[in-house]
JSON list of C-alpha atoms in Angstrom, two decimals:
[
{"chain": "B", "resi": 1, "resn": "MET", "atom": "CA", "xyz": [10.98, -1.67, 14.73]},
{"chain": "B", "resi": 2, "resn": "ASN", "atom": "CA", "xyz": [12.82, -0.46, 17.45]},
{"chain": "B", "resi": 3, "resn": "TYR", "atom": "CA", "xyz": [16.61, 0.10, 16.65]},
{"chain": "B", "resi": 4, "resn": "GLN", "atom": "CA", "xyz": [18.90, -1.53, 18.31]},
{"chain": "B", "resi": 5, "resn": "ASP", "atom": "CA", "xyz": [22.67, -1.57, 17.87]},
{"chain": "B", "resi": 6, "resn": "PRO", "atom": "CA", "xyz": [23.81, -3.89, 15.33]},
{"chain": "B", "resi": 7, "resn": "GLN", "atom": "CA", "xyz": [25.73, -6.99, 17.04]},
{"chain": "B", "resi": 8, "resn": "PRO", "atom": "CA", "xyz": [28.08, -8.00, 14.58]},
{"chain": "B", "resi": 9, "resn": "TYR", "atom": "CA", "xyz": [27.87, -11.82, 13.38]},
{"chain": "B", "resi": 10, "resn": "ASN", "atom": "CA", "xyz": [29.83, -14.73, 12.01]},
{"chain": "B", "resi": 11, "resn": "LYS", "atom": "CA", "xyz": [28.85, -15.75, 8.20]},
{"chain": "B", "resi": 12, "resn": "ARG", "atom": "CA", "xyz": [27.62, -18.59, 9.14]},
{"chain": "B", "resi": 13, "resn": "ALA", "atom": "CA", "xyz": [25.33, -17.45, 12.02]},
{"chain": "B", "resi": 14, "resn": "LEU", "atom": "CA", "xyz": [24.13, -14.29, 8.92]},
{"chain": "B", "resi": 15, "resn": "GLU", "atom": "CA", "xyz": [23.61, -17.77, 6.33]},
{"chain": "B", "resi": 16, "resn": "LYS", "atom": "CA", "xyz": [21.71, -19.18, 9.00]},
{"chain": "B", "resi": 17, "resn": "ALA", "atom": "CA", "xyz": [19.54, -16.00, 9.54]},
{"chain": "B", "resi": 18, "resn": "PHE", "atom": "CA", "xyz": [18.75, -15.32, 6.30]},
{"chain": "B", "resi": 19, "resn": "ALA", "atom": "CA", "xyz": [17.51, -18.64, 5.46]},
{"chain": "B", "resi": 20, "resn": "SER", "atom": "CA", "xyz": [15.41, -18.21, 8.53]},
{"chain": "B", "resi": 21, "resn": "ARG", "atom": "CA", "xyz": [11.91, -17.09, 7.17]},
{"chain": "B", "resi": 22, "resn": "ASP", "atom": "CA", "xyz": [11.68, -15.11, 10.79]},
{"chain": "B", "resi": 23, "resn": "VAL", "atom": "CA", "xyz": [11.94, -11.45, 9.60]},
{"chain": "B", "resi": 24, "resn": "LYS", "atom": "CA", "xyz": [13.43, -9.63, 12.67]},
{"chain": "B", "resi": 25, "resn": "SER", "atom": "CA", "xyz": [16.39, -12.13, 12.30]},
{"chain": "B", "resi": 26, "resn": "ILE", "atom": "CA", "xyz": [16.70, -11.54, 8.34]},
{"chain": "B", "resi": 27, "resn": "CYS", "atom": "CA", "xyz": [16.20, -7.76, 9.39]},
{"chain": "B", "resi": 28, "resn": "GLU", "atom": "CA", "xyz": [18.16, -8.05, 12.01]},
{"chain": "B", "resi": 29, "resn": "ALA", "atom": "CA", "xyz": [21.26, -9.85, 9.70]},
{"chain": "B", "resi": 30, "resn": "LEU", "atom": "CA", "xyz": [20.52, -7.00, 7.02]},
{"chain": "B", "resi": 31, "resn": "VAL", "atom": "CA", "xyz": [21.75, -4.20, 9.04]},
{"chain": "B", "resi": 32, "resn": "SER", "atom": "CA", "xyz": [25.06, -6.41, 10.93]},
{"chain": "B", "resi": 33, "resn": "VAL", "atom": "CA", "xyz": [25.76, -7.21, 7.26]},
{"chain": "B", "resi": 34, "resn": "ALA", "atom": "CA", "xyz": [25.52, -3.26, 5.61]},
{"chain": "B", "resi": 35, "resn": "LEU", "atom": "CA", "xyz": [27.46, -1.59, 8.93]},
{"chain": "B", "resi": 36, "resn": "ASN", "atom": "CA", "xyz": [29.33, -4.45, 10.05]},
{"chain": "B", "resi": 37, "resn": "ASP", "atom": "CA", "xyz": [30.83, -7.04, 6.84]},
{"chain": "B", "resi": 38, "resn": "SER", "atom": "CA", "xyz": [33.72, -6.05, 5.36]},
{"chain": "B", "resi": 39, "resn": "ASP", "atom": "CA", "xyz": [32.86, -7.58, 2.09]},
{"chain": "B", "resi": 40, "resn": "TRP", "atom": "CA", "xyz": [30.85, -4.30, 0.62]},
{"chain": "B", "resi": 41, "resn": "ARG", "atom": "CA", "xyz": [30.43, -6.73, -2.68]},
{"chain": "B", "resi": 42, "resn": "TRP", "atom": "CA", "xyz": [28.92, -9.62, -0.63]},
{"chain": "B", "resi": 43, "resn": "ALA", "atom": "CA", "xyz": [26.87, -6.88, 1.40]},
{"chain": "B", "resi": 44, "resn": "GLN", "atom": "CA", "xyz": [25.59, -5.99, -1.41]},
{"chain": "B", "resi": 45, "resn": "ASN", "atom": "CA", "xyz": [24.47, -9.00, -3.18]},
{"chain": "B", "resi": 46, "resn": "LYS", "atom": "CA", "xyz": [22.66, -9.71, -0.09]},
{"chain": "B", "resi": 47, "resn": "CYS", "atom": "CA", "xyz": [20.98, -6.42, -0.21]},
{"chain": "B", "resi": 48, "resn": "LEU", "atom": "CA", "xyz": [19.83, -6.91, -3.64]},
{"chain": "B", "resi": 49, "resn": "GLU", "atom": "CA", "xyz": [18.42, -10.06, -3.22]},
{"chain": "B", "resi": 50, "resn": "PHE", "atom": "CA", "xyz": [16.39, -9.38, -0.08]},
{"chain": "B", "resi": 51, "resn": "LEU", "atom": "CA", "xyz": [15.07, -6.42, -2.11]},
{"chain": "B", "resi": 52, "resn": "ARG", "atom": "CA", "xyz": [13.14, -8.82, -3.85]},
{"chain": "B", "resi": 53, "resn": "ASN", "atom": "CA", "xyz": [11.58, -10.66, -0.90]},
{"chain": "B", "resi": 54, "resn": "GLU", "atom": "CA", "xyz": [7.65, -10.29, -0.80]},
{"chain": "B", "resi": 55, "resn": "ILE", "atom": "CA", "xyz": [7.59, -9.16, 2.83]},
{"chain": "B", "resi": 56, "resn": "PRO", "atom": "CA", "xyz": [7.60, -5.10, 2.34]},
{"chain": "B", "resi": 57, "resn": "ASP", "atom": "CA", "xyz": [9.57, -4.07, 5.88]},
{"chain": "B", "resi": 58, "resn": "VAL", "atom": "CA", "xyz": [12.87, -6.77, 3.86]},
{"chain": "B", "resi": 59, "resn": "ARG", "atom": "CA", "xyz": [12.58, -4.79, 0.69]},
{"chain": "B", "resi": 60, "resn": "GLY", "atom": "CA", "xyz": [12.59, -1.70, 2.94]},
{"chain": "B", "resi": 61, "resn": "LEU", "atom": "CA", "xyz": [15.53, -2.27, 5.40]},
{"chain": "B", "resi": 62, "resn": "ALA", "atom": "CA", "xyz": [17.52, -3.67, 2.30]},
{"chain": "B", "resi": 63, "resn": "ALA", "atom": "CA", "xyz": [17.18, -0.59, 0.05]},
{"chain": "B", "resi": 64, "resn": "THR", "atom": "CA", "xyz": [17.96, 1.35, 3.35]},
{"chain": "B", "resi": 65, "resn": "CYS", "atom": "CA", "xyz": [20.78, -1.23, 3.85]},
{"chain": "B", "resi": 66, "resn": "LEU", "atom": "CA", "xyz": [22.37, -0.58, -0.56]},
{"chain": "B", "resi": 67, "resn": "GLY", "atom": "CA", "xyz": [22.86, 3.36, 1.60]},
{"chain": "B", "resi": 68, "resn": "HIS", "atom": "CA", "xyz": [24.33, 2.26, 4.46]},
{"chain": "B", "resi": 69, "resn": "ILE", "atom": "CA", "xyz": [26.82, 0.54, 2.34]},
{"chain": "B", "resi": 70, "resn": "ALA", "atom": "CA", "xyz": [27.48, 3.12, -0.45]},
{"chain": "B", "resi": 71, "resn": "ARG", "atom": "CA", "xyz": [27.79, 5.38, 2.82]},
{"chain": "B", "resi": 72, "resn": "ILE", "atom": "CA", "xyz": [30.11, 3.48, 5.23]},
{"chain": "B", "resi": 73, "resn": "HIS", "atom": "CA", "xyz": [32.21, 1.70, 2.19]},
{"chain": "B", "resi": 74, "resn": "ARG", "atom": "CA", "xyz": [32.00, 4.35, -0.36]},
{"chain": "B", "resi": 75, "resn": "GLN", "atom": "CA", "xyz": [31.94, 1.33, -3.17]},
{"chain": "B", "resi": 76, "resn": "LEU", "atom": "CA", "xyz": [28.94, -0.43, -4.90]},
{"chain": "B", "resi": 77, "resn": "ASP", "atom": "CA", "xyz": [28.11, -2.20, -8.20]},
{"chain": "B", "resi": 78, "resn": "LYS", "atom": "CA", "xyz": [26.64, 0.99, -9.00]},
{"chain": "B", "resi": 79, "resn": "GLU", "atom": "CA", "xyz": [24.94, 0.27, -11.92]},
{"chain": "B", "resi": 80, "resn": "LYS", "atom": "CA", "xyz": [23.92, -2.85, -10.75]},
{"chain": "B", "resi": 81, "resn": "VAL", "atom": "CA", "xyz": [21.77, -1.41, -7.66]},
{"chain": "B", "resi": 82, "resn": "LEU", "atom": "CA", "xyz": [21.08, 1.94, -9.45]},
{"chain": "B", "resi": 83, "resn": "ILE", "atom": "CA", "xyz": [18.54, -0.76, -11.61]},
{"chain": "B", "resi": 84, "resn": "ALA", "atom": "CA", "xyz": [17.41, -2.70, -9.07]},
{"chain": "B", "resi": 85, "resn": "LEU", "atom": "CA", "xyz": [16.49, 0.08, -7.34]},
{"chain": "B", "resi": 86, "resn": "ARG", "atom": "CA", "xyz": [14.62, 1.94, -10.18]},
{"chain": "B", "resi": 87, "resn": "GLU", "atom": "CA", "xyz": [12.69, -1.48, -10.62]},
{"chain": "B", "resi": 88, "resn": "HIS", "atom": "CA", "xyz": [10.67, -0.10, -6.99]},
{"chain": "B", "resi": 89, "resn": "LEU", "atom": "CA", "xyz": [10.42, 2.91, -7.17]},
{"chain": "B", "resi": 90, "resn": "ASP", "atom": "CA", "xyz": [6.26, 1.92, -8.28]},
{"chain": "B", "resi": 91, "resn": "ASP", "atom": "CA", "xyz": [6.23, 0.18, -5.30]},
{"chain": "B", "resi": 92, "resn": "ASN", "atom": "CA", "xyz": [4.24, 2.88, -2.39]},
{"chain": "B", "resi": 93, "resn": "ILE", "atom": "CA", "xyz": [5.09, 0.65, 0.34]},
{"chain": "B", "resi": 94, "resn": "ILE", "atom": "CA", "xyz": [9.19, 1.22, 0.10]},
{"chain": "B", "resi": 95, "resn": "SER", "atom": "CA", "xyz": [9.11, 3.91, -2.59]},
{"chain": "B", "resi": 96, "resn": "GLY", "atom": "CA", "xyz": [10.55, 6.25, 0.63]},
{"chain": "B", "resi": 97, "resn": "GLN", "atom": "CA", "xyz": [13.42, 4.35, 1.60]},
{"chain": "B", "resi": 98, "resn": "ILE", "atom": "CA", "xyz": [14.05, 3.72, -2.30]},
{"chain": "B", "resi": 99, "resn": "ALA", "atom": "CA", "xyz": [14.55, 7.43, -2.51]},
{"chain": "B", "resi": 100, "resn": "ASP", "atom": "CA", "xyz": [16.55, 8.09, 0.53]},
{"chain": "B", "resi": 101, "resn": "ALA", "atom": "CA", "xyz": [18.73, 5.01, -0.87]},
{"chain": "B", "resi": 102, "resn": "LEU", "atom": "CA", "xyz": [18.99, 6.73, -4.01]},
{"chain": "B", "resi": 103, "resn": "ASP", "atom": "CA", "xyz": [20.15, 9.88, -2.66]},
{"chain": "B", "resi": 104, "resn": "ASP", "atom": "CA", "xyz": [22.89, 8.26, -0.23]},
{"chain": "B", "resi": 105, "resn": "ILE", "atom": "CA", "xyz": [24.05, 6.53, -3.36]},
{"chain": "B", "resi": 106, "resn": "ASP", "atom": "CA", "xyz": [24.39, 9.30, -5.59]},
{"chain": "B", "resi": 107, "resn": "MET", "atom": "CA", "xyz": [26.17, 11.17, -2.09]},
{"chain": "B", "resi": 108, "resn": "PHE", "atom": "CA", "xyz": [28.63, 8.96, -1.10]},
{"chain": "B", "resi": 109, "resn": "LEU", "atom": "CA", "xyz": [29.32, 7.53, -4.84]},
{"chain": "B", "resi": 110, "resn": "ARG", "atom": "CA", "xyz": [30.17, 10.60, -7.15]}
]
């Protein structure tokens, strides 16, 4: 994947992207939510939902976005998120992204 500045979307467009099976659309929506949405709890819950996705790119990006939310909003349901992230530490495909998200949470949510 190549980096692009995330475009802000309205919730209807985001939900449409999330409901699609298109990996690129889902990933763009996740990044947009993490970086632009003022509702940190809604953004967090979307990321947690996609952390369970069958597609590794989506799971990994969901973890990364949880770290972004911690950094930007300085808020998360910390226990809920830590439990969810730790459940994926053995997922070798995304374990680096999980570790990075855990580091971000530790750094920004003291």
